[in-house]
Amino acid sequence: MFLYGYGPLLWAGTKLTIVLALFSMLVAFLIGLLGAGAKLSNNPVLRWGSTAYTTIIRGIPDLVLMLLLFYSGQIWLNHLTEWMHVAQINIDPFTAGVITIGFIYGAYFTETFRGAFLSVPKGQLEAGFAYGMSHWQVFHRVLFPQMMRFALPGIGNNWQVLLKSTALVSIIGLADVVKLSSDAGKATFHMFFFTLMAGVIYLLLTTLSNVILMKLEQKYSVGVRGADL
Amino acid sequence: MNGFIDIVDTYWKAYLWTDGYKLSGLVITLWLLAISVFLGFILSIPLSVARVSKNKWVSKPVWFYTYIFRGTPLYVQLLLIYSGLYSLDVVRNVDVLNSFFKEGMNCTILAFALNTCAYTTEIFAGAIKATPYGEIEAARAYGMTKFTAYRRIILPSALRRALPAYSNEVIFMLHSTPIAFSATVPDLLKVARDANAATYRSFEAFGLAALIYLCITFSLVWVFRRAERRWLAYLQPRRAK
């Protein structure tokens, strides 16, 4: 029998991995935009704060940070709710996973976006302001679309690393594809086969992401002349 | 703060080098990093030369190897080697394989070396491909054979230019070493987990480990910056007098 009847379980795990990766990516993306804004701002407090954030987070292994935030996060939250005199809020492992992965990769996205923002020629922003656009209009009409072009290769890399790091959430107790496949392996005594399946599923996911990223790069490079070799 | 001092007081030896019986903590983490990066480096040089080969039968298998190892999480690779391979009868019935794969340390080093070798091969192959055409032409004009050209011209130049990307890979490898605990290797994170389980002081136990990792990262960054200043001096912008 194909997959010894564990097909639906593996599929559930795969779905969880994908959803977890997408949500974490969203969180990391937003933190990255805010962080890049803070790093490039004129306010020294924001600048120092964001520099400390990216330096410290990128200097510590993601698994260590995950365990640190996962175990201490709940305790801090309990202190906070106690101090505010509200009922205790329990974080479920999924939310904890999304928040920790998003928080960690937010640091990598901050650096990606900072570099990309700096790559947009300043004259373009000045031209926007000269047309009488507001700050927000310059951001979403001029800066953001062009920044995305420069940021896309970095975003692609970060996404692939983030996707692969979701394998670690099985350690904090989430029923992702790695956890479920090793459970199936233990139950059927086909450990090698099921771990291999988890690897194959990840390989399919990274291959699919590669294809999508290539398409996106084409879309955002419209109007850019490449060197004809 | 008191909790922090308690943890340091009780566990500082375990975090740094020994839990009283065997080596643990920082030394194990550094050993894992050094041996896997060393093995990966040695293996990746012939592989990266093969990767840029014009012969498809030589370059495609190497591409396939790096594609597989870069496309799956290291954690899954370690699980496959540590718990997967050992569950196979073929492995258990052969004495040599049995005694090798029984040890978590061996499996971890094998998985780490294969993984970092795949990334390093791609980095070096990229640098070899980016060698200025004139350098190779000059080597040929001097009548060097292919091997001599690689040994004297292409590899020294390519390895230098690969240094910034390579330093990233080494730091990424450091950040991957904590998963060794899942193969029962008593590295820094394993000590932190034990300290956490014994005292319930999660923040202090993991925070101390995080601080040590942060120090290793900063030292590596410093070392590589020195190395770049030395070996990439000719690519640096000239300083104004």
Coordinates of C-alpha atoms in Angstrom, one line a residue, chain A residues 35 80 162 214 225:
Chain A
G35 CA 13.2 47.6 10.5
L80 CA 2.3 41.1 31.4
L162 CA 13.1 30.3 6.1
M214 CA 12.1 33.1 -11.3
R225 CA 17.9 45.8 -20.2

